[in-house]
XYZ file of C-alpha atoms in Angstrom:
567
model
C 64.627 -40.449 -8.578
C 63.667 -39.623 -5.076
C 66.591 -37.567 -4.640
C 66.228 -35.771 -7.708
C 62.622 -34.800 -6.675
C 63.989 -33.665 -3.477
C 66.654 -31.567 -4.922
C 64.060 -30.439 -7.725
C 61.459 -29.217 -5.240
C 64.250 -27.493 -2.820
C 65.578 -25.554 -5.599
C 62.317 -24.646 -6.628
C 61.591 -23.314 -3.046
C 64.830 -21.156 -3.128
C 64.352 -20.134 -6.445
C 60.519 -18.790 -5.287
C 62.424 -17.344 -2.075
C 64.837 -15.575 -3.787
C 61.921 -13.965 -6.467
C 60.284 -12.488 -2.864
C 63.376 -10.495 -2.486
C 62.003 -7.722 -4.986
C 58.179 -7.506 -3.420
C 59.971 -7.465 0.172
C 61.726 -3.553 -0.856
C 58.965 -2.722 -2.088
C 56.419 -3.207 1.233
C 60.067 -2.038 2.948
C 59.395 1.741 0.976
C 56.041 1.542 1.760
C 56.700 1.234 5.472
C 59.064 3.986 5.351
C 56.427 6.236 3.499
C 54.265 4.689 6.728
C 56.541 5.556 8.954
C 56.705 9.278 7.721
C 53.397 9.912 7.534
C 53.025 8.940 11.385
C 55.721 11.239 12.364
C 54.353 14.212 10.696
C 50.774 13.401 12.033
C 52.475 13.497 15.858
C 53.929 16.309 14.915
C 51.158 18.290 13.710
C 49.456 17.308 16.856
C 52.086 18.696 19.257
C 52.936 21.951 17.402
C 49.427 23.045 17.729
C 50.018 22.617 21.394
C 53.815 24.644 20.778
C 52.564 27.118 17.756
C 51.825 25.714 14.091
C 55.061 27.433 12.898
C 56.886 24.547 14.882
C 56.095 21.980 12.726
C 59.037 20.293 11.280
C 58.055 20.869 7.291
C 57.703 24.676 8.258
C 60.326 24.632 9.850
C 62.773 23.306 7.746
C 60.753 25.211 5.024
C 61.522 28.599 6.513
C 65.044 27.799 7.019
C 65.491 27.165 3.313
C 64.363 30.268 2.884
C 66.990 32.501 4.946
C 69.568 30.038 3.349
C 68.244 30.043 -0.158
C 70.621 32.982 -2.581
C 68.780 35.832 -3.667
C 68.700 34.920 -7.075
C 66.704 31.663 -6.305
C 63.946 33.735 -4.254
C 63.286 35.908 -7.224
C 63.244 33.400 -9.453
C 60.100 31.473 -7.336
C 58.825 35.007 -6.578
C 58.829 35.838 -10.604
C 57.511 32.219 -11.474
C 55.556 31.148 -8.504
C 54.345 34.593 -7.409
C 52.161 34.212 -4.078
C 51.969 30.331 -4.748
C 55.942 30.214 -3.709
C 55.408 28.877 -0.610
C 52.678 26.219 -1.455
C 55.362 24.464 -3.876
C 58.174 25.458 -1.367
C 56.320 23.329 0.832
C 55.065 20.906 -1.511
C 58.513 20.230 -2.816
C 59.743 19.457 1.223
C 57.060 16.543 1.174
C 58.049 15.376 -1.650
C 61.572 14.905 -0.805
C 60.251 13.811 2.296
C 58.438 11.112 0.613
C 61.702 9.749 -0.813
C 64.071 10.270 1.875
C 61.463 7.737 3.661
C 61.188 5.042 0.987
C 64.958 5.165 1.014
C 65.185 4.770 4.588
C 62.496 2.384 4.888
C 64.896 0.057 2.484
C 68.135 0.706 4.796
C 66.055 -0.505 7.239
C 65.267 -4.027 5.669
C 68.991 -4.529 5.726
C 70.151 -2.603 8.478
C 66.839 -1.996 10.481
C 68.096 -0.254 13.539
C 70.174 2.430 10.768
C 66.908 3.009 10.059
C 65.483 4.323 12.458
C 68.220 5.979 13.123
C 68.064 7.937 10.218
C 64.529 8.779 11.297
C 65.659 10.431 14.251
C 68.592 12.348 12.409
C 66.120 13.748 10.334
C 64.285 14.745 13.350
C 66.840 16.218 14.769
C 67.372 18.507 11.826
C 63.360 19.489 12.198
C 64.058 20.199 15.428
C 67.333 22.635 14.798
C 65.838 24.277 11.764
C 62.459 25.095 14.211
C 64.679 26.204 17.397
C 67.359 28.105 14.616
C 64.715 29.877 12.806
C 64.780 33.779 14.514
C 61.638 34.034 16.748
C 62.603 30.017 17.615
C 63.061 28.884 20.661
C 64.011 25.481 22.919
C 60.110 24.306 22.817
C 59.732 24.595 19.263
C 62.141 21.480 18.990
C 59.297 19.235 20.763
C 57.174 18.571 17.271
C 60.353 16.822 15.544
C 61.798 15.110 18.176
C 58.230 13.887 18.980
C 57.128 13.088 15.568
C 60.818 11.408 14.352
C 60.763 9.304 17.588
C 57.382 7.896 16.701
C 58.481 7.829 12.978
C 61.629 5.967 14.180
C 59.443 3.229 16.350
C 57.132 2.900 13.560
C 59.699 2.259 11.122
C 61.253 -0.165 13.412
C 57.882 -2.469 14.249
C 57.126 -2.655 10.410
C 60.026 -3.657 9.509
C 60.130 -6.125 12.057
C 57.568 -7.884 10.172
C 59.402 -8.329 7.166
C 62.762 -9.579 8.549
C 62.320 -11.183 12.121
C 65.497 -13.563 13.625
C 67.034 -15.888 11.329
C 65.119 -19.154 10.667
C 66.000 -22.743 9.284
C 64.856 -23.195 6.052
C 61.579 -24.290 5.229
C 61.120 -28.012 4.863
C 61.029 -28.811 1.128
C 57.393 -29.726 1.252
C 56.165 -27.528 3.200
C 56.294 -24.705 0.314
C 52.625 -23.724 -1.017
C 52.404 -22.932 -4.729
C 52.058 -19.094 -3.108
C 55.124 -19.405 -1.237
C 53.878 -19.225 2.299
C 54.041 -22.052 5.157
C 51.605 -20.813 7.614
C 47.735 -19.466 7.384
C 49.016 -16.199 8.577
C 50.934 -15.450 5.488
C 54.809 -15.958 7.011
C 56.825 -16.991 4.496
C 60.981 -17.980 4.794
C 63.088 -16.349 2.212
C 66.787 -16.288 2.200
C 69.117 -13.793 4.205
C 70.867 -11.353 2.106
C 73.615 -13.252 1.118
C 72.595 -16.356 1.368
C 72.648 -18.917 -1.434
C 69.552 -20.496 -3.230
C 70.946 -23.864 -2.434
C 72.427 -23.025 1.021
C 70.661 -26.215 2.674
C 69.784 -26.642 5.599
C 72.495 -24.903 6.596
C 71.618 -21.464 5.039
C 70.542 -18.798 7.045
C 66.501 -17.804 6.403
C 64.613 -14.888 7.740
C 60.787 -16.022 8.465
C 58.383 -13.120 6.809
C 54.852 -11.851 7.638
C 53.323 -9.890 5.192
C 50.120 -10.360 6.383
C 51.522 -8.943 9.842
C 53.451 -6.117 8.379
C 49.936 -4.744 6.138
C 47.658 -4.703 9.080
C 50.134 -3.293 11.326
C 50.715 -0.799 8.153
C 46.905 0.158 7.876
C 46.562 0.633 11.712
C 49.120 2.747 11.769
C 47.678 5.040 8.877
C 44.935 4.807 10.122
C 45.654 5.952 13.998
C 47.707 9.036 12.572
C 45.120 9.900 10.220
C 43.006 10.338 13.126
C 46.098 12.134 15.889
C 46.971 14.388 12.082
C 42.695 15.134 12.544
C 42.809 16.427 15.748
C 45.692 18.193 15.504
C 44.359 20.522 12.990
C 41.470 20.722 15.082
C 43.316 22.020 18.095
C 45.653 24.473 15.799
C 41.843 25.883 14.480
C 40.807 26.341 18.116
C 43.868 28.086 19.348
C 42.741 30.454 16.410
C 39.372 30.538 16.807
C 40.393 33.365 19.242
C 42.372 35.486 16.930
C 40.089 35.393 14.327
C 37.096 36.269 16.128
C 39.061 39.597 17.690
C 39.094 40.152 13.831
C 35.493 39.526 13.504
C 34.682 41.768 16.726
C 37.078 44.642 15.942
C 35.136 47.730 15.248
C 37.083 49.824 13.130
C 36.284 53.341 14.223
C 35.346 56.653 12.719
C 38.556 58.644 11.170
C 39.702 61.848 13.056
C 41.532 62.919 9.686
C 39.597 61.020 7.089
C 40.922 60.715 3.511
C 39.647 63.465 1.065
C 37.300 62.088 -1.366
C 38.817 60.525 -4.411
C 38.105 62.957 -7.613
C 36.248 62.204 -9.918
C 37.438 60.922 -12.999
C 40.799 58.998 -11.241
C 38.798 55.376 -12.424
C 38.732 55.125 -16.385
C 36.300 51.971 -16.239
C 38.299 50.479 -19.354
C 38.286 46.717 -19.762
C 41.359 45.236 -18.580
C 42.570 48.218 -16.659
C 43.167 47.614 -13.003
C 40.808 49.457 -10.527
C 41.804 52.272 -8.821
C 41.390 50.182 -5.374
C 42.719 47.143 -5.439
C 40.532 44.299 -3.286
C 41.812 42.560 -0.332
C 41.902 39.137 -1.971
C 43.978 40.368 -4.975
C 46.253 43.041 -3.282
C 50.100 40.879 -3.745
C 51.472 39.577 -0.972
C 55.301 38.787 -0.815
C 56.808 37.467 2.394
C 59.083 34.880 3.958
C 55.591 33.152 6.495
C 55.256 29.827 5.085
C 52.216 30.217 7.527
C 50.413 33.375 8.228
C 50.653 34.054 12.172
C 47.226 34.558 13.288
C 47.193 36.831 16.439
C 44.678 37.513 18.895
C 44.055 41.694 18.595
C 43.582 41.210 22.104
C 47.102 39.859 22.778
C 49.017 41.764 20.983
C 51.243 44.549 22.119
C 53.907 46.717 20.602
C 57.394 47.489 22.181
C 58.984 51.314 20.804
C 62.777 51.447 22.615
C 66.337 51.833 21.893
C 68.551 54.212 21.061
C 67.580 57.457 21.232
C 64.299 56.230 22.937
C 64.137 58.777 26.188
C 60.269 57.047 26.949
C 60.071 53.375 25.553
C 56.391 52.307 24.975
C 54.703 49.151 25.220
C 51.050 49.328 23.583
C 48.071 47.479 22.648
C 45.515 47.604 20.050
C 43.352 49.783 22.173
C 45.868 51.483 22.991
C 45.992 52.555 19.492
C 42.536 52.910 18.955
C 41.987 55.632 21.306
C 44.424 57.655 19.480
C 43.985 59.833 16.638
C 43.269 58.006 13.931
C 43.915 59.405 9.861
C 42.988 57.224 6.957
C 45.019 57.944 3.993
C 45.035 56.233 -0.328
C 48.107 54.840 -0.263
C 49.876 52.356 -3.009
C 52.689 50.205 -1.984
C 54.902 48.008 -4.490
C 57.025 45.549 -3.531
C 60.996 45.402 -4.690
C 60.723 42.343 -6.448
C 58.180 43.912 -8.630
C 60.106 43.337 -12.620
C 59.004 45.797 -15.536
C 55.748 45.535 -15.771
C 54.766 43.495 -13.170
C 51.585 42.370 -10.483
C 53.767 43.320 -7.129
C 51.752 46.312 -6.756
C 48.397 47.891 -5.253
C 46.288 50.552 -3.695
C 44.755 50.271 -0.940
C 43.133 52.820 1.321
C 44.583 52.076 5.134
C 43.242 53.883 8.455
C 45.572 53.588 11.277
C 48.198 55.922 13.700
C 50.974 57.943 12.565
C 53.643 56.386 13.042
C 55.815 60.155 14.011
C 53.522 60.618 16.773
C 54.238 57.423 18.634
C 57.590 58.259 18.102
C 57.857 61.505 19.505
C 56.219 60.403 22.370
C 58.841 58.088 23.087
C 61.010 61.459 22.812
C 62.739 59.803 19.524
C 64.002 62.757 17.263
C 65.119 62.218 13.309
C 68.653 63.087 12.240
C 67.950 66.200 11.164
C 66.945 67.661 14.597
C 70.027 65.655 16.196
C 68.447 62.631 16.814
C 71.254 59.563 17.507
C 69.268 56.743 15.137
C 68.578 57.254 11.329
C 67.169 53.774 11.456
C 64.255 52.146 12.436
C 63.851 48.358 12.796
C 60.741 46.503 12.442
C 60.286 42.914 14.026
C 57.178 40.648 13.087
C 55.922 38.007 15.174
C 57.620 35.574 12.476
C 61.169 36.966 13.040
C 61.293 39.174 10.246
C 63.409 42.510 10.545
C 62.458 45.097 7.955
C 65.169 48.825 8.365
C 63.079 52.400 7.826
C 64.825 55.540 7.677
C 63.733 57.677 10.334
C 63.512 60.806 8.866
C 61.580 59.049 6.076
C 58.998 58.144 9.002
C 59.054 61.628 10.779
C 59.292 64.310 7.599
C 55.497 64.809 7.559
C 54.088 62.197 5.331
C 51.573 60.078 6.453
C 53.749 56.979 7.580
C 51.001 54.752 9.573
C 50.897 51.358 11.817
C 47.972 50.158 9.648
C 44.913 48.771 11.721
C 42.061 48.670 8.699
C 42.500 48.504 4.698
C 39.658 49.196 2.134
C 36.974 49.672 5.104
C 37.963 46.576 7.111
C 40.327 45.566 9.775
C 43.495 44.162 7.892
C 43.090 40.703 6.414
C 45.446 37.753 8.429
C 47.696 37.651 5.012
C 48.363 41.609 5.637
C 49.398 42.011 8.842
C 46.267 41.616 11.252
C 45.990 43.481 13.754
C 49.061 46.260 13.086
C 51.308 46.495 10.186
C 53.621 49.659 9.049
C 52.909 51.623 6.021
C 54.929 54.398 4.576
C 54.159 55.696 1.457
C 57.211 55.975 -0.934
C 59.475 53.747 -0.251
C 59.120 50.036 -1.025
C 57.913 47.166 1.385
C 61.228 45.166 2.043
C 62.274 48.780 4.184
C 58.539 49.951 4.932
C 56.108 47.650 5.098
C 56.188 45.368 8.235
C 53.489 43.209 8.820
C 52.459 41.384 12.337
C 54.644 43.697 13.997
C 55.658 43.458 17.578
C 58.512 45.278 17.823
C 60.605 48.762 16.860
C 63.702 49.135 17.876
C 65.691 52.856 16.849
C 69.050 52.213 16.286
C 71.618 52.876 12.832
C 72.398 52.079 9.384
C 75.888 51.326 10.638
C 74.900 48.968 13.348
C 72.419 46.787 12.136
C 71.443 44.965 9.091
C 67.621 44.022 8.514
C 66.856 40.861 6.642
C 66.527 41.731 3.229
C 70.053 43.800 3.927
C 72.199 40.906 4.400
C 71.027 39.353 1.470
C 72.315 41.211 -0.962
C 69.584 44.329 -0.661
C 69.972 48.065 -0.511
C 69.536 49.356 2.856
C 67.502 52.533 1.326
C 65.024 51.943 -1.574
C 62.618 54.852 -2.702
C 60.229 53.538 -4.812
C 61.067 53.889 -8.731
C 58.964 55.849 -10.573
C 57.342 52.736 -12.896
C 54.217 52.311 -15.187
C 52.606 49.058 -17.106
C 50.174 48.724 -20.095
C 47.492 46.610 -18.676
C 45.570 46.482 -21.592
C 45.547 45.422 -24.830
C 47.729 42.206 -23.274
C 50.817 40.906 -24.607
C 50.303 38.690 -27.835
C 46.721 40.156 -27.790
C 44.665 40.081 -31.289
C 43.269 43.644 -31.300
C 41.028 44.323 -34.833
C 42.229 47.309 -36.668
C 41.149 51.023 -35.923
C 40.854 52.501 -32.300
C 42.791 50.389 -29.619
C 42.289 51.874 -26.171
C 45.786 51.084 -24.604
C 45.513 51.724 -20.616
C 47.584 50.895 -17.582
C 48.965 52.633 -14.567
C 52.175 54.633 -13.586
C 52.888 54.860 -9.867
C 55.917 57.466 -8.024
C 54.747 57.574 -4.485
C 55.553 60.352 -2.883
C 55.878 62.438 -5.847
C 52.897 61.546 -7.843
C 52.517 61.342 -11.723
C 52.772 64.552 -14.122
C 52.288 62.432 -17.522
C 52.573 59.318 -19.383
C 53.667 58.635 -23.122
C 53.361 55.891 -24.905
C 54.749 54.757 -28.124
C 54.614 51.981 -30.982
C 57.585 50.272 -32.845
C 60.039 52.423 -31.153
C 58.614 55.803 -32.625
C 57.257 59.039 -31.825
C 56.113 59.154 -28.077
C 52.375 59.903 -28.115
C 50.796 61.857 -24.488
C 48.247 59.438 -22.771
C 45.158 60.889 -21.433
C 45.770 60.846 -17.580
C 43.025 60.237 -14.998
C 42.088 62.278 -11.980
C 44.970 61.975 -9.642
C 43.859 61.264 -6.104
C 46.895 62.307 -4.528
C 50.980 61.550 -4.874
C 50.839 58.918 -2.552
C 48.920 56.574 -5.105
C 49.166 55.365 -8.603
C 47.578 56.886 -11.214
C 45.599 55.100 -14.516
C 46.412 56.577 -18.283
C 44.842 55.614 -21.589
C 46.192 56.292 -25.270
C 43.563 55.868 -28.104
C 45.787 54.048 -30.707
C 44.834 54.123 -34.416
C 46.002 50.079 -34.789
C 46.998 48.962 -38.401
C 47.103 45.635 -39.148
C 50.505 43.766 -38.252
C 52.787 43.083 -35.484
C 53.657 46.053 -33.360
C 55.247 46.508 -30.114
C 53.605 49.359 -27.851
C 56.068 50.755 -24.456
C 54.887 53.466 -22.114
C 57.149 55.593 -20.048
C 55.704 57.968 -16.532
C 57.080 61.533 -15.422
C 57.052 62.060 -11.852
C 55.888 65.044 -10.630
C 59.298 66.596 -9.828
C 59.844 66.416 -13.750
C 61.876 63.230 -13.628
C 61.246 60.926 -16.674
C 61.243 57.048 -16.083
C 64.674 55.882 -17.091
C 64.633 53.134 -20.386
C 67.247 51.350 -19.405
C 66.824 47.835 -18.205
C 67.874 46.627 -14.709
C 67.381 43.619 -12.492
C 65.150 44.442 -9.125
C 68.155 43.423 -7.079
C 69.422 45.576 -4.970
C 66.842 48.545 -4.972
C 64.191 48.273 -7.859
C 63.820 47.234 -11.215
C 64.210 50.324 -14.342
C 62.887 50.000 -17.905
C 60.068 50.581 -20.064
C 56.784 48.044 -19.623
C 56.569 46.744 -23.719
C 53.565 44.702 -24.779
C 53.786 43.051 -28.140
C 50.485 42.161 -30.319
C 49.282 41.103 -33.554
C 46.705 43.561 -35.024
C 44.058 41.315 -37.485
C-alpha cells in the first residue's frame, strides 16, 4: 500500500507538471511581447537623440513603401486616403506583436535563438533606417540599441521560466498549487522528459513569481525611457515649430487680384472655393512629417547647366520679390471623381527667377537640362520640366498658404508649386535641394515606379452634390460640383441624367485658369432611380474625354457619375 501511495502521489506530481507546460508558453509570449515593447521604448529614446525618422517601425515602414508595387499604394491611397500611413504603421506593430510572442516561445526552448532572433530583427531596423535615401550610418543606432535591450530582456525573462536542470521534486513536497517554495518556483519536466521519468528525469525549476515582477519592472522602466523619449523628440521641435509661430509672412510685391465676385455659389454640399489648411489632401511617402527649423533650413540650386549654383535661406527668400497667386493642385492618384484635390492661395518666389540667377536657361533658349529635380528633407525626388517652370506662369517655392506660413503637413518652411501639372512632378514639399539635369539621365521616384515622367493635369470635374445614393424629393435638385484644367481654365460644364441629352451648367465667376472652377445645374428630379454624369471643356475648347482609365501612369479620364433615388 505504501508503495502504491508513493507511486500514486508521484504520478500525480508529473501529471500536475506536465499540465504547467501550457501556462509556461503562454507567460513565454508574454515575455516576448515584454521584450518588444522595451526595445521599441530604447529606441524611441535614442532616435530622438539621431532624428525621429530613425526609429526602427518608421523605418522599416518607409522601406515598405519604396518596395511596395504601385498597384498596392493606390489601393491604400484609394481606401485609406491620408490615414495610409497610420494603418501602414499600425499594421508593422501588429506584426511586431506576433513576431515577439513567437520568439518569446523559441526562446523557452531554445532561449539563446531567441534572442538571437531579437537582434536579427534589429538588424533589419537598422538596414531599412541606414537604406532608406536621406539614411545614413547613425540612423542604425535606434535598432541596434533597442533589439540589444529587446534581446537581454528576452533573455532574463525567460530565464525565469526555464533555469538549469533540476532533480525532481520530492513526492511530498508538491502543494495542491503545484509549487515547492514560498516564492512560487515550481519543477516541471524538461521537454522531453517523461511523466514518470523518476528520479532520474531531467526537471527545470520555474519562478513565475520571479519572471512577473521582473515582467512589470521592465514595463514599467520602458514606459517611463518610451516617456522621455517623446519628450526629447518634442523639444528638438519645439524649435521648428516656434520659427513657424514667429515667421511673419510679409506684404506681397505682386499680390493676387481679387477673386470676382460670384466664383463661390454658397450651395450646400458644394466645396468652397478655398479649401482650409486642415482639409486640403495630403498624399506623400513621410510616415512622419519632418519638422524643420525655418531658421535652419537652406536650399542648394546646381548642376547641369547651373553657371552660378545658389545656396539660400528662408530670409534669403524673404527679401525677394514676393507674388501671391490662387492656385489648385490635384494629385495623380486622384480617381474620377475624387477628394485628391484643392485650392489654395500660396505667396512665395518664382521659382524662374532663382533660376536665372543661377544662369540656368530652358530648352528652348539652348539650355542643356529639360529637367528639374526636387529633393525633400525625407529623400523624396520629384522631376519638373524646365520649360514648364520658366514659360511665364507663376511656378513658386511656396512660403505661406491661405494667409499663413505653410502648415508642417505641407511643406513648412518651402515647398514647390507649379500650377498645371500634377504634384508627383510639381509639388515638392520640405525641399532642400534642386538639381538641373535630364529626362534621359535621371529618374525621380514616382518615375521608376511605373509613372510618367511628364503629367499635365487632366482636365476633370465631380458632382459634389446631391451625393451618391442620395434621397433627393421630387422637383428642383440643385446638382453642383467643380471642374478644374489648370493652366487652361474652364469654358463650360454639362451635365446629364440617364445617359441623355447634355444639359449647360450655370458656371461661377472664374478667378483665373490656374484654379478650379464651381458649376450648378437646376435639375427638374422625377421620382425614380437616375444616374446624373457631368463632363468640363477647357478653355482651349478641349472636351473631357468619357472614357475610363486607371490614374496610373499620368491621370485618371472619365466622367464623375452619381447615382440617386428620387422619393
Amino acid at each position: 500500500m505504501k508503495e502504491s501511495d508513493a507511486q500514486h502521489r508521484g504520478t500525480t506530481g508529473a501529471e500536475r507538471a506536465r499540465r504547467s507546460r501550457a501556462p509556461l508558453t503562454v507567460l513565454a509570449a508574454l515575455g516576448g511581447l515584454v521584450a518588444a515593447f522595451c526595445s521599441l521604448a530604447a529606441a524611441e529614446l535614442v532616435s530622438a537623440l539621431v532624428r525621429p525618422e530613425a526609429g526602427p517601425v518608421t523605418a522599416v515602414g518607409g522601406a515598405v513603401v519604396d518596395r511596395s508595387p504601385t498597384a498596392l499604394k493606390e489601393f491604400a491611397v484609394r481606401h485609406f486616403g491620408t490615414g495610409d500611413k497610420a494603418v501602414l504603421e499600425l499594421g508593422i506593430v501588429a506584426l511586431l506583436a506576433v513576431f515577439a510572442m513567437a520568439v518569446g516561445v523559441l526562446a523557452l526552448h531554445h532561449r539563446r535563438t531567441g534572442s538571437a532572433a531579437v537582434l536579427l530583427f534589429g538588424a533589419v531596423g537598422a538596414a531599412a533606417a541606414v537604406g532608406r535615401p536621406e539614411g545614413s550610418a547613425p540612423d542604425a543606432l535606434p535598432s541596434v540599441v533597442g533589439a540589444a535591450v529587446g534581446a537581454g530582456v528576452l533573455f532574463a525573462l525567460i530565464g525565469r521560466l526555464t533555469t538549469a536542470p533540476s532533480r525532481p521534486p520530492a513526492s511530498g513536497s508538491v502543494s495542491e498549487s503545484g509549487s515547492v517554495s514560498e516564492s512560487g518556483a515550481g519543477a516541471v519536466p524538461e521537454s522531453g522528459a517523461g511523466a514518470g521519468s523518476g528520479a532520474g528525469g531531467a526537471y527545470r525549476a520555474v519562478d513565475r513569481r520571479g519572471f512577473v515582477v521582473m515582467a512589470a519592472v521592465a514595463t514599467a522602466v520602458s514606459a517611463g525611457v518610451g516617456l522621455l523619449g517623446r519628450r526629447l523628440t518634442s523639444s528638438v521641435q519645439a524649435g521648428a515649430t516656434a520659427s513657424r509661430r514667429d515667421l511673419v509672412l510679409p506684404v506681397p510685391d505682386s499680390p493676387a487680384p481679387a477673386v470676382p465676385a460670384g466664383t463661390g455659389l454658397n450651395i450646400r454640399g458644394l466645396s468652397p472655393f478655398f479649401t482650409p489648411d486642415q482639409d486640403f489632401y495630403r498624399v506623400d511617402t513621410a510616415l512622419v512629417v519632418p519638422r524643420l527649423d525655418a531658421a535652419e533650413w537652406r536650399l542648394r540650386i546646381h548642376g547641369e547647366g547651373v553657371a552660378r549654383p545658389l545656396s539660400v535661406g528662408l530670409h534669403d527668400l524673404l527679401r525677394r520679390e514676393i507674388i501671391e497667386r490662387d492656385i489648385t493642385l490635384a494629385c495623380v492618384s486622384n480617381e474620377v471623381g475624387g477628394p485628391y484635390v484643392g485650392n489654395a492661395r500660396w505667396l512665395g518666389v518664382r521659382l524662374a527667377d532663382l533660376l536665372r540667377e543661377a544662369g540656368v536657361r530652358p530648352p528652348s533658349a539652348g539650355g542643356p537640362a529639360d529637367q528639374l529635380v526636387a529633393r525633400s528633407v525625407d529623400g523624396m525626388t520629384i522631376g519638373t520640366p524646365v520649360e514648364a517652370v520658366m514659360d511665364g506662369r507663376d511656378a513658386m517655392l511656396a512660403l505661406g498658404m491661405n494667409g499663413e506660413p505653410l502648415p508642417f503637413a505641407h511643406g513648412f518652411p518651402v515647398r514647390m508649386v507649379v500650377p498645371g501639372l500634377y504634384g508627383y512632378v510639381s509639388a515638392c514639399k520640405w525641399i532642400e535641394d534642386i538639381e538641373l539635369t535630364t529626362f534621359d539621365a535621371y529618374d525621380a521616384y514616382w518615375v521608376r515606379r511605373s509613372w510618367a515622367q511628364q503629367a499635365p493635369v487632366k482636365t476633370a470635374s465631380r458632382i459634389d452634390t446631391p451625393r451618391a445614393l442620395a434621397s433627393p424629393k421630387p422637383g428642383t435638385v440643385p446638382v453642383a460640383g467643380v471642374a478644374w484644367a489648370q493652366h487652361r481654365g474652364i469654358s463650360r460644364v454639362e451635365v446629364r441624367v440617364d445617359g441623355g441629352q447634355w444639359h449647360p451648367a450655370r458656371l461661377a465667376a472664374a478667378d483665373n485658369r490656374d484654379t478650379w472652377r464651381q458649376w450648378v445645374w437646376e435639375w427638374p428630379a422625377t421620382s425614380g432611380r437616375h444616374t446624373l454624369e457631368v463632363r468640363a471643356t477647357d478653355g482651349t475648347g478641349a472636351t473631357q474625354t468619357g472614357r475610363r482609365t486607371d490614374t496610373v501612369p499620368d491621370g485618371a479620364t472619365g466622367w464623375h457619375s452619381v447615382e440617386v433615388d428620387v422619393s
